[in-house]
Short mmCIF file of C-alpha atoms in Angstrom, two decimals:
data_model
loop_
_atom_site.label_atom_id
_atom_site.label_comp_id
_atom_site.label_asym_id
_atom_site.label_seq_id
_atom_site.Cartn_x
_atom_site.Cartn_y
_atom_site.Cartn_z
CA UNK D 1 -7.65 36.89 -4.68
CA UNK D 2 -6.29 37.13 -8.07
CA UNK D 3 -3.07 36.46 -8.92
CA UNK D 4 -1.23 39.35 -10.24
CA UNK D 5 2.80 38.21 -10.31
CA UNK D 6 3.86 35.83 -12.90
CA UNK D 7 4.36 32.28 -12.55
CA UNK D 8 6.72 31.12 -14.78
CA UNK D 9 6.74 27.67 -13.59
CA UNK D 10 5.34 25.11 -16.71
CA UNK D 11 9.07 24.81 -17.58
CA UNK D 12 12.40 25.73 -16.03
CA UNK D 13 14.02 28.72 -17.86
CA UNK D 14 17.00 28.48 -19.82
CA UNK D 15 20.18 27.22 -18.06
CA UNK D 16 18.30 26.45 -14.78
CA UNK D 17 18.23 22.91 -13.45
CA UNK D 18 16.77 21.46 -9.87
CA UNK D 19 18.34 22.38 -6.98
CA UNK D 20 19.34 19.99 -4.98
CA UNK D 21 18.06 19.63 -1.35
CA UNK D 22 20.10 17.72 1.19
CA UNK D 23 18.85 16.90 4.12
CA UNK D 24 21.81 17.33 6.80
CA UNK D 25 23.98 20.56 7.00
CA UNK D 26 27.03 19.09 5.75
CA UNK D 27 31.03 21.27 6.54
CA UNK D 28 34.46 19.63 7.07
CA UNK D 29 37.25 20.28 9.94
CA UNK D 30 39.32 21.75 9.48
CA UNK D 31 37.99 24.00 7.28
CA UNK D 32 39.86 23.26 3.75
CA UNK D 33 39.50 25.99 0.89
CA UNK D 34 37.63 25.15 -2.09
CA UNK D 35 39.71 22.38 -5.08
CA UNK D 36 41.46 23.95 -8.20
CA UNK D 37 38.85 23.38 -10.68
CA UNK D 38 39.19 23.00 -14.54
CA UNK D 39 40.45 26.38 -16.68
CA UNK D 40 37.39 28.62 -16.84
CA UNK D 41 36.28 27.98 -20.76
CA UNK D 42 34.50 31.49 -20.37
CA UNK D 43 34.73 34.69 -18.63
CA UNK D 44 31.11 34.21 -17.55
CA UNK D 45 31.23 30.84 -15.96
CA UNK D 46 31.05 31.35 -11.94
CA UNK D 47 28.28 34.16 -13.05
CA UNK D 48 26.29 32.02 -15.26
CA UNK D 49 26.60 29.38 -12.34
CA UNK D 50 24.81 31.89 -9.60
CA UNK D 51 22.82 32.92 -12.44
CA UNK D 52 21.48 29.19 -12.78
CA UNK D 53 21.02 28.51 -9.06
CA UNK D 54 19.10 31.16 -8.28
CA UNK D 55 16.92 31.08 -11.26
CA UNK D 56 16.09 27.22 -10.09
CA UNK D 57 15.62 27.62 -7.10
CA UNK D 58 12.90 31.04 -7.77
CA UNK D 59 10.99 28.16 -10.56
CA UNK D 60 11.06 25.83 -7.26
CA UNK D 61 9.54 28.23 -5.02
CA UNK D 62 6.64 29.39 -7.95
CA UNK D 63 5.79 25.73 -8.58
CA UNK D 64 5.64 24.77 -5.06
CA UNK D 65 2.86 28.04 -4.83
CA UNK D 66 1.08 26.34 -7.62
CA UNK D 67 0.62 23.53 -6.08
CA UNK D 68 -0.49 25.52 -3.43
CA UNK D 69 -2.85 27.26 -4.84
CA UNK D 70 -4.36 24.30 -6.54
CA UNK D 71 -4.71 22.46 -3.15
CA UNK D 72 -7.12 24.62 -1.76
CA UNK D 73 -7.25 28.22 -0.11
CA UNK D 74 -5.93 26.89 3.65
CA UNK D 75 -2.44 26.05 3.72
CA UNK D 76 -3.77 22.51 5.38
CA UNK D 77 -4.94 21.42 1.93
CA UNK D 78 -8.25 21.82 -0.03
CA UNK D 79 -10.79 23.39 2.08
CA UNK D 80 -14.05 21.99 3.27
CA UNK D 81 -16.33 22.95 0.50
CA UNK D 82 -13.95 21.95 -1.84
CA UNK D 83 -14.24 17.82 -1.23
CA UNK D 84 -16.31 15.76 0.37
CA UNK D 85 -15.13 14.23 3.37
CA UNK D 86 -15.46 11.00 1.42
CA UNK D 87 -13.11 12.26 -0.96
CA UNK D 88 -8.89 11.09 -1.35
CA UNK D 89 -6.90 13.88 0.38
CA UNK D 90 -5.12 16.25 -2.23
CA UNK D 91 -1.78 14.31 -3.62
CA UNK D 92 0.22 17.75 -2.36
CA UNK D 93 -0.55 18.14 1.40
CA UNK D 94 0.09 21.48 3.20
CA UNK D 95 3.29 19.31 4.78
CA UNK D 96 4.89 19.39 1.28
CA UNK D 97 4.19 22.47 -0.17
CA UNK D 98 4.79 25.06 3.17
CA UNK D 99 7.88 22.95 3.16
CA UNK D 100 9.04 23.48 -0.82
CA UNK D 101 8.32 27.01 0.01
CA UNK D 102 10.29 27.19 2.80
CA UNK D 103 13.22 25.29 1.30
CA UNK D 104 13.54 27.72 -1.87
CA UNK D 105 12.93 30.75 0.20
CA UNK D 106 16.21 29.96 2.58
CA UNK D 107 18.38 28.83 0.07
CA UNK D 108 17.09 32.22 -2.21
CA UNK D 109 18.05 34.17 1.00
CA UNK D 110 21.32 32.37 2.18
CA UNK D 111 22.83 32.83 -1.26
CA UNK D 112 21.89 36.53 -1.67
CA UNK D 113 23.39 36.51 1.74
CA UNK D 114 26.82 34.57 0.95
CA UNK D 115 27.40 35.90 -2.35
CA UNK D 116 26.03 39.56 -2.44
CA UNK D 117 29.32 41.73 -3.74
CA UNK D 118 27.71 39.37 -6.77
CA UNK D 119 24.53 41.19 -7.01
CA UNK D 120 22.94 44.17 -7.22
CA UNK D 121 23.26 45.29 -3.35
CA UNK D 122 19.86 47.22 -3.25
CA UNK D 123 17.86 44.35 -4.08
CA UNK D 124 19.59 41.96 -2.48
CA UNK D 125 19.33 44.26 0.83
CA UNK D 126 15.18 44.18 -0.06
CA UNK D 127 14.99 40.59 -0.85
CA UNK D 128 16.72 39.00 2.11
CA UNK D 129 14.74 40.05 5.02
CA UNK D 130 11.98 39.47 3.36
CA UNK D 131 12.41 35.60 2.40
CA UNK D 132 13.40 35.65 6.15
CA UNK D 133 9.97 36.84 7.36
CA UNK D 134 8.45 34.17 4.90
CA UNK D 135 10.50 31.32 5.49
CA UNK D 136 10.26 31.92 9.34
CA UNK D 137 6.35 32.43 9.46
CA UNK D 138 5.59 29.05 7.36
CA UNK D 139 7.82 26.95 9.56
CA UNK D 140 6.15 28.36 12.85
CA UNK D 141 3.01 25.82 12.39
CA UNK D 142 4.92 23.24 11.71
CA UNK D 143 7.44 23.59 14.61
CA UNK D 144 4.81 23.61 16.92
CA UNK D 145 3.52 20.33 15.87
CA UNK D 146 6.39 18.73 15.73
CA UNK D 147 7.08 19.77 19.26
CA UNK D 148 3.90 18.94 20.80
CA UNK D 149 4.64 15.54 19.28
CA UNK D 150 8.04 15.02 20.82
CA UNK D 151 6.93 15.99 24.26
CA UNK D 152 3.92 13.70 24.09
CA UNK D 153 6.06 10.85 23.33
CA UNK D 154 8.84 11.81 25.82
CA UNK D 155 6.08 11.40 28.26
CA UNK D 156 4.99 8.21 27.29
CA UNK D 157 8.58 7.05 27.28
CA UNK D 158 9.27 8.86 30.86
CA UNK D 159 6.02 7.34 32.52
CA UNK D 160 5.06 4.28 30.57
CA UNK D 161 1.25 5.32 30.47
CA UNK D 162 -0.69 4.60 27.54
CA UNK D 163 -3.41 7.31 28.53
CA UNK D 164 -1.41 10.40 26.71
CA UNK D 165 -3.68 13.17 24.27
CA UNK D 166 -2.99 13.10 20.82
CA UNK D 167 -2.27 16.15 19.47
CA UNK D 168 -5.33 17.82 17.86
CA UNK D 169 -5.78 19.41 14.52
CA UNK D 170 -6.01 22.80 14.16
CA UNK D 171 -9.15 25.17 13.69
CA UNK D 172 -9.64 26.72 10.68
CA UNK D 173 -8.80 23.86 8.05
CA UNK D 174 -8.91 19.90 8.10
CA UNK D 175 -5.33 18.82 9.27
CA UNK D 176 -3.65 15.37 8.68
CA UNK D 177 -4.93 12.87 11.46
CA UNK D 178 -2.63 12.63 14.31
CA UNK D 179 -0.90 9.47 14.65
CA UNK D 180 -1.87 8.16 18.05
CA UNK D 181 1.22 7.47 20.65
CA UNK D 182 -0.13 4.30 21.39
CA UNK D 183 -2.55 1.85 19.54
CA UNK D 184 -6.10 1.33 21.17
CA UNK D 185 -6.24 -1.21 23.72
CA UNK D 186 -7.29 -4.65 22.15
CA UNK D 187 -6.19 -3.94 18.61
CA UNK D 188 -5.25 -7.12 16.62
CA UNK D 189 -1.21 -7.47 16.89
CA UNK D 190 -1.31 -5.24 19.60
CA UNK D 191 0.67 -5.78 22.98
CA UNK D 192 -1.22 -4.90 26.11
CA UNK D 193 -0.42 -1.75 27.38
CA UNK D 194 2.75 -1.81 30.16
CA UNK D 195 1.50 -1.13 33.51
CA UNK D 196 3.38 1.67 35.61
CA UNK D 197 6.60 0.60 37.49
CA UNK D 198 6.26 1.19 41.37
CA UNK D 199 9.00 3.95 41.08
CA UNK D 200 7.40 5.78 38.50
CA UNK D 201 4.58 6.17 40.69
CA UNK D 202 4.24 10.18 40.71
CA UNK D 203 5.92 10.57 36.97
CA UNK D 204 2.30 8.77 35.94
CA UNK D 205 0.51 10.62 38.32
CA UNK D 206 1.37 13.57 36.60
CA UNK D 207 1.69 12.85 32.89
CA UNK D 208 -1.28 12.88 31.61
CA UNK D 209 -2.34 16.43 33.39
CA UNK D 210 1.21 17.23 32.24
CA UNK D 211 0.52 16.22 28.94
CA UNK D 212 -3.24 17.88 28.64
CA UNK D 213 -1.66 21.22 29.53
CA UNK D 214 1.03 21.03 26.88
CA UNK D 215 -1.43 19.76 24.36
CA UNK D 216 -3.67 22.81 25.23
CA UNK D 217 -0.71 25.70 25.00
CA UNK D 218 1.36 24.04 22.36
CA UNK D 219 -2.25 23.67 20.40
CA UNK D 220 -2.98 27.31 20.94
CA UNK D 221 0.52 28.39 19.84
CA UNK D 222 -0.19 26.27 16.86
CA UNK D 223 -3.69 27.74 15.83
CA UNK D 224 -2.20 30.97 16.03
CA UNK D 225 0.76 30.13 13.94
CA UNK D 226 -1.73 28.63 11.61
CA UNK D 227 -3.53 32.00 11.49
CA UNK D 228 -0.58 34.02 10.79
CA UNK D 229 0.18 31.63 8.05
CA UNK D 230 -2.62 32.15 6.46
CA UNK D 231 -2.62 35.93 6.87
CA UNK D 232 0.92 36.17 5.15
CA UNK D 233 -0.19 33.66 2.46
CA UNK D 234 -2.88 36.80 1.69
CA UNK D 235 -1.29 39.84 1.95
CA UNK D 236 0.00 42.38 -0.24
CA UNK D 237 3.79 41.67 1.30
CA UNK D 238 3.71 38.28 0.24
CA UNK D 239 2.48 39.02 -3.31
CA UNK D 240 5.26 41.28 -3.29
CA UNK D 241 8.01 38.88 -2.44
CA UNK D 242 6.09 36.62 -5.01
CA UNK D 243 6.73 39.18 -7.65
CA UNK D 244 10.35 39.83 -7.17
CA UNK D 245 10.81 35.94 -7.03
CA UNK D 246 9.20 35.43 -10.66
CA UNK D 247 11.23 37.95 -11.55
CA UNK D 248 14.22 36.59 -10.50
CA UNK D 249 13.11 33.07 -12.08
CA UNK D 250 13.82 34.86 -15.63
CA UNK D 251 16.71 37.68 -14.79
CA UNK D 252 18.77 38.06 -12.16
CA UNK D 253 20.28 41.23 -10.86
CA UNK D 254 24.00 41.02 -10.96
CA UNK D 255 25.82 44.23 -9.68
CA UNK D 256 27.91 44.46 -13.18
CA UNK D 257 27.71 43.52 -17.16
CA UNK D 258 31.42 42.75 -18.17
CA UNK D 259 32.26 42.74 -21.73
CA UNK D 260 32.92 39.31 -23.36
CA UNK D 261 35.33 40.83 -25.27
CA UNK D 262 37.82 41.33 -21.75
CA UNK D 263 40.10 39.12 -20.53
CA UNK D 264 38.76 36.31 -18.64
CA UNK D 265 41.54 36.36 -16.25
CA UNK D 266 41.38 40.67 -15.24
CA UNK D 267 37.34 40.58 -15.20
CA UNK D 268 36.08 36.80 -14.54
CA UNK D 269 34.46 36.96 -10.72
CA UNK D 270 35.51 34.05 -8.79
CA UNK D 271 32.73 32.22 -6.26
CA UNK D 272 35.37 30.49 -4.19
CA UNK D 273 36.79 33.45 -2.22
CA UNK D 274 32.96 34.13 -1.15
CA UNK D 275 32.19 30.37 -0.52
CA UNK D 276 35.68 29.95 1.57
CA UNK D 277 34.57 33.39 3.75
CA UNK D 278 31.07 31.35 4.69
CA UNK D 279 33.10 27.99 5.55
CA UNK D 280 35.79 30.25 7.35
CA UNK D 281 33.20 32.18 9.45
CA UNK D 282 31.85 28.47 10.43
CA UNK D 283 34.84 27.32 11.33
CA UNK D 284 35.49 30.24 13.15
CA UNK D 285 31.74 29.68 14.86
CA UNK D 286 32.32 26.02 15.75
CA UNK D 287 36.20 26.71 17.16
CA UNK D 288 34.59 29.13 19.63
CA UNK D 289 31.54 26.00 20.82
CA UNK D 290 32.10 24.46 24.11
CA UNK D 291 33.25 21.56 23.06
CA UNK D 292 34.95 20.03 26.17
CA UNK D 293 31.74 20.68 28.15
CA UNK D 294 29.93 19.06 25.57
CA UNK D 295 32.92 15.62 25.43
CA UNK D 296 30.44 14.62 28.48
CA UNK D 297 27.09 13.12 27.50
CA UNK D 298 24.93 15.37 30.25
CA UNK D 299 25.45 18.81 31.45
CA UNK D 300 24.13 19.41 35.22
CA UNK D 301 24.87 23.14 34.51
CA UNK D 302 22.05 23.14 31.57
CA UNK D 303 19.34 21.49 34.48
CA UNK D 304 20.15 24.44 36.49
CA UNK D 305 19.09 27.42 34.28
CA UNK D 306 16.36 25.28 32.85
CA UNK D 307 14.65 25.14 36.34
CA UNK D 308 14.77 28.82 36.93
CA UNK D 309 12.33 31.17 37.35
CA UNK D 310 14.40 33.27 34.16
CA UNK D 311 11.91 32.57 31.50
CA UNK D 312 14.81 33.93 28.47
CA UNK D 313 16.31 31.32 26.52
CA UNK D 314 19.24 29.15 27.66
CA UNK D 315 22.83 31.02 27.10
CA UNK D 316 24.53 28.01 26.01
CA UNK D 317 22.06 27.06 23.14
CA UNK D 318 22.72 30.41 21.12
CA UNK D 319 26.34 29.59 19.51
CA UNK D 320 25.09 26.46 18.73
CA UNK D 321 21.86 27.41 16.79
CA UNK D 322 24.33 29.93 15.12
CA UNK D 323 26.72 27.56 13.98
CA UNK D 324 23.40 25.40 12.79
CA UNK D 325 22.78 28.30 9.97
CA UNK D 326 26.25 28.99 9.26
CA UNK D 327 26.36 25.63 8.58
CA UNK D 328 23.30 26.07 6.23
CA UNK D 329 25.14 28.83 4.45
CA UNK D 330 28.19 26.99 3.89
CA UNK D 331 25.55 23.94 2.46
CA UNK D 332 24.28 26.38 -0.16
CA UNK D 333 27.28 27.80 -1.03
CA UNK D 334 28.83 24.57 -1.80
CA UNK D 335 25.51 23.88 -3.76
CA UNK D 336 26.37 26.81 -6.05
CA UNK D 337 30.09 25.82 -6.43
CA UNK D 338 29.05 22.73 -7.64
CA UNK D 339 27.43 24.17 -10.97
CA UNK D 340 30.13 26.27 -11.20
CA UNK D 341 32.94 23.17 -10.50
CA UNK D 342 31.43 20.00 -11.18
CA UNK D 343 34.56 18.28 -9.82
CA UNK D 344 33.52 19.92 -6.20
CA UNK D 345 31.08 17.30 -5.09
CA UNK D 346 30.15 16.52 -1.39
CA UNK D 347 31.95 19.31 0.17
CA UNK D 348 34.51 22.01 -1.35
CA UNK D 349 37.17 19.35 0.88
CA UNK D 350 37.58 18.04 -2.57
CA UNK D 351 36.50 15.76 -5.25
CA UNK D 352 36.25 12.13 -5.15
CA UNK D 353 36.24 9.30 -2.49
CA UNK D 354 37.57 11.70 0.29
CA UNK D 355 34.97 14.29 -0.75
CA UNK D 356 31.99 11.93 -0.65
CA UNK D 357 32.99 10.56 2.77
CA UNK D 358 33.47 13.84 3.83
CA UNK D 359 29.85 14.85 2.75
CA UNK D 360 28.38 11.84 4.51
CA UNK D 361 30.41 12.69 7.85
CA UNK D 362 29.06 16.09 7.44
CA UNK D 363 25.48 15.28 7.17
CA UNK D 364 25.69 13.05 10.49
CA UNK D 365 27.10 16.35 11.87
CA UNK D 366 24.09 18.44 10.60
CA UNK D 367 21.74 16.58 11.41
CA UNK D 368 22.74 16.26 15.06
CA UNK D 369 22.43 20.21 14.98
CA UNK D 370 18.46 19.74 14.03
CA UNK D 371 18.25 17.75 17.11
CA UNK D 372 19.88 19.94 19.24
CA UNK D 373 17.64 22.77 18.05
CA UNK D 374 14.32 20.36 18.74
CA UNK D 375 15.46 19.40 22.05
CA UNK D 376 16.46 22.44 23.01
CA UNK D 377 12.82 24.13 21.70
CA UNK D 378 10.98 21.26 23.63
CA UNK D 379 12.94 21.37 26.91
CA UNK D 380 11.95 25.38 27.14
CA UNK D 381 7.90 24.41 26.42
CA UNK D 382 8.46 22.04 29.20
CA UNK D 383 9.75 24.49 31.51
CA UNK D 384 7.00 27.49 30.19
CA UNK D 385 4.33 25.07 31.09
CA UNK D 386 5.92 24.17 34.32
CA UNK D 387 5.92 28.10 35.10
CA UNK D 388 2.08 27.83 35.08
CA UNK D 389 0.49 28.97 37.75
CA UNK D 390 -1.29 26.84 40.54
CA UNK D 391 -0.91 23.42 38.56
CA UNK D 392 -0.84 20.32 40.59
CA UNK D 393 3.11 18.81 42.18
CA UNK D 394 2.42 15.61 40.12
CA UNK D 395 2.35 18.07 37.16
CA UNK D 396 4.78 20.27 38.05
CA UNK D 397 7.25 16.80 39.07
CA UNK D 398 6.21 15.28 35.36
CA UNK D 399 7.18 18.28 33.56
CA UNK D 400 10.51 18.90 35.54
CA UNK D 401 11.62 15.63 34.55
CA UNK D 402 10.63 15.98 31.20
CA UNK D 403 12.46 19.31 31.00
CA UNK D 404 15.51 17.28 32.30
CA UNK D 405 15.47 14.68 29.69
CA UNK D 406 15.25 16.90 26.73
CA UNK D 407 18.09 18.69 28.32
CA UNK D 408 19.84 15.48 28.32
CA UNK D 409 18.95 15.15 24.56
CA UNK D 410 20.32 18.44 23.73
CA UNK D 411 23.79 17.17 25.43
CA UNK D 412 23.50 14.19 23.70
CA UNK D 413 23.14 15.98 20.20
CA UNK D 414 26.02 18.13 21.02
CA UNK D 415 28.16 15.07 22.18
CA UNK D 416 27.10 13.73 18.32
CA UNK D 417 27.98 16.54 16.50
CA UNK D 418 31.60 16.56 18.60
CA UNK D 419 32.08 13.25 17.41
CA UNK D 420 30.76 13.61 13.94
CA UNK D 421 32.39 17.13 13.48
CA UNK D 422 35.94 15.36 14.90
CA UNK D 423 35.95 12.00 13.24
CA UNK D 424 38.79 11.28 11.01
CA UNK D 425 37.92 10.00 7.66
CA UNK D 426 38.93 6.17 7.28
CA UNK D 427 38.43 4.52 3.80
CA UNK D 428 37.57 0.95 3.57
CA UNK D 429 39.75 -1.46 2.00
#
């Protein structure tokens, strides 16, 4: 397909500079407003500072679909006819680039989002959903993978056989070879595989059919997520969204010019209000979390809805995955506040030592959010596939008690981010 949107991407435009890309979801408690920065030295200065982050982070996502397109067609890499199978794997994998993609997308979106009264409202309105769809359709594949993985090796864990399935590459384009749960028997520096303990009798019984049926849904769900990827990759709504993102890589659409000739103190706009409503809605979000159910590490109550025959998702995981993007908006929005403050590092808690311990708190508390989310994800595939119709009691007993430990994973993420989210900061002598 020819291209047809620019792709500005051979060197950063004026005033841009890399985004940076944490990996936690980093916000204090309390919630603090943002430090007194430095005098503004122009009227222009929290502008040019949105200006700058959103112009990086548009020449972020158009080189990271350069580097896809020079992969290959497939978003697995070069396709078939395009190396031998002799030949070194591309140095950008479909790993890196869907997830460069990704990355710009959200933080595009979450900062249209966050500071919109900043921007032109129709196209921010248009833009938005949009990065949604995309961001949300390339991490689908990858999801999947990951929690065909994590079930795989709960089972191995859980049952202590070393006769699991891999998980298999998807159709349609050569995937990154699965690393195997367990070495092959006999492999130099190998240990011999455990044998099963007499009480975990059944749980083996049942763990490999357990695991063959969620290699086989999880696998389908996967193909088809690589399909759809593929399909979006191609269409005319994608090219679109490309478009509007290289446009945005040279000019962004602010909502008003202001005169340089007005006084900087009547006309300058001022990020911080916007940034403090996005850590105030967070706060908000986390003060309304059950956190005394979650001061235990396991949560009986969880077990019980899991087991049901209700196939909808489990009521107490929805606040949290809420508070896990608030917590992504607040991320960005301290992201742009730093360009605008360069004093505000870490967190908007302040600069400094208390700042920086504050951000690495923070990240701990983040991060136990993305394992919430996974556990939570792989505990409802266990209970879909226990749902299955006339499967075997070994199978059905394996994937009950696999459903029960990723429960108790979720509580034990939840217990982490209590602790993280509550810890007092301590500086060392």
């Amino acid at each position: 397909m020819a291209q047809r949107h620019l792709d500005p991407t051979d060197r950063a435009p004026a005033g841009a500079s890399p985004g940076p890309h944490t990996p936690g979801d980093p916000h204090p408690h309390p919630a603090p407003h943002a430090p007194s920065p430095a005098p503004h030295t122009h009227p222009d200065t929290d502008t040019d500072a949105l200006a700058s982050y959103l112009r990086a982070q548009a020449t972020e996502f158009l080189r990271a679909l350069r580097r896809h397109r020079e992969s290959g067609a497939s978003p697995n890499g070069a396709s078939p006819a395009a190396r031998s199978a002799t030949a070194p794997a591309p140095s950008t994998s479909h790993v890196d680039t869907a997830r460069a993609l990704r990355r710009a997308a959200r933080r595009l979106s979450g900062t249209l989002h966050t500071f919109q009264p900043l921007l032109d409202a129709d196209w921010a309105e248009a833009m938005r959903p949009e990065l949604a769809w995309l961001s949300g359709t390339l991490a689908m594949e990858h999801a999947y993978a990951s929690r065909l993985e994590r079930l795989l090796q709960a089972l191995h864990r859980l049952s202590g056989s070393p006769a699991l399935p891999a998980p298999r590459p998807v159709t349609g384009g050569p995937a990154a070879a699965p690393v195997p749960l367990t070495a092959p028997p006999g492999a130099p520096g190998t240990p011999a595989p455990p044998t099963a303990q007499p009480d975990r009798g059944n749980l083996t019984v049942g763990a490999a059919k357990a695991g063959a049926l969620l290699d086989r849904q999880l696998t389908l769900a996967r193909t088809r997520a690589h399909s759809a990827a593929l399909q979006a990759l191609g269409s005319s709504r994608f090219h679109a969204v490309a478009d509007k993102v290289a446009l945005l890589a040279s000019e962004v659409p602010l909502r008003t010019t202001r005169p340089h000739t007005a006084p900087a103190a009547t006309t300058a706009p001022d990020l911080r209000p916007l940034a403090t409503a996005a850590q105030d809605r967070l706060a908000d979000a986390v003060a309304a979390l059950p956190l005394v159910t979650a001061g235990s590490p396991y949560n009986a109550q969880a077990l019980v809805h899991g087991l049901s025959p209700d196939p909808s998702p489990h009521p107490q995981d929805a606040p949290w995955h809420q508070v896990r993007l608030l917590l992504r908006l607040h991320r960005y929005a301290v992201e742009v506040l730093a360009g605008a403050y360069p004093g505000a590092t870490g967190s908007t808690g302040g600069p400094g030592d208390a700042g920086d311990c504050a951000g690495v708190r923070l990240i701990a508390a983040g991060e136990a959010l993305d394992r919430h989310r996974d556990a939570s994800e792989a505990a409802a595939a266990a209970a879909q596939a226990a749902r299955t119709p006339r499967i075997a009691p070994a199978t059905a007993y394996a994937l009950g008690v696999l459903h029960a430990d990723q429960r108790h994973e979720v509580e034990a993420a939840r217990y982490a981010f209590q602790h993280s989210w509550r810890k007092e900061l301590t500086r060392l002598p």
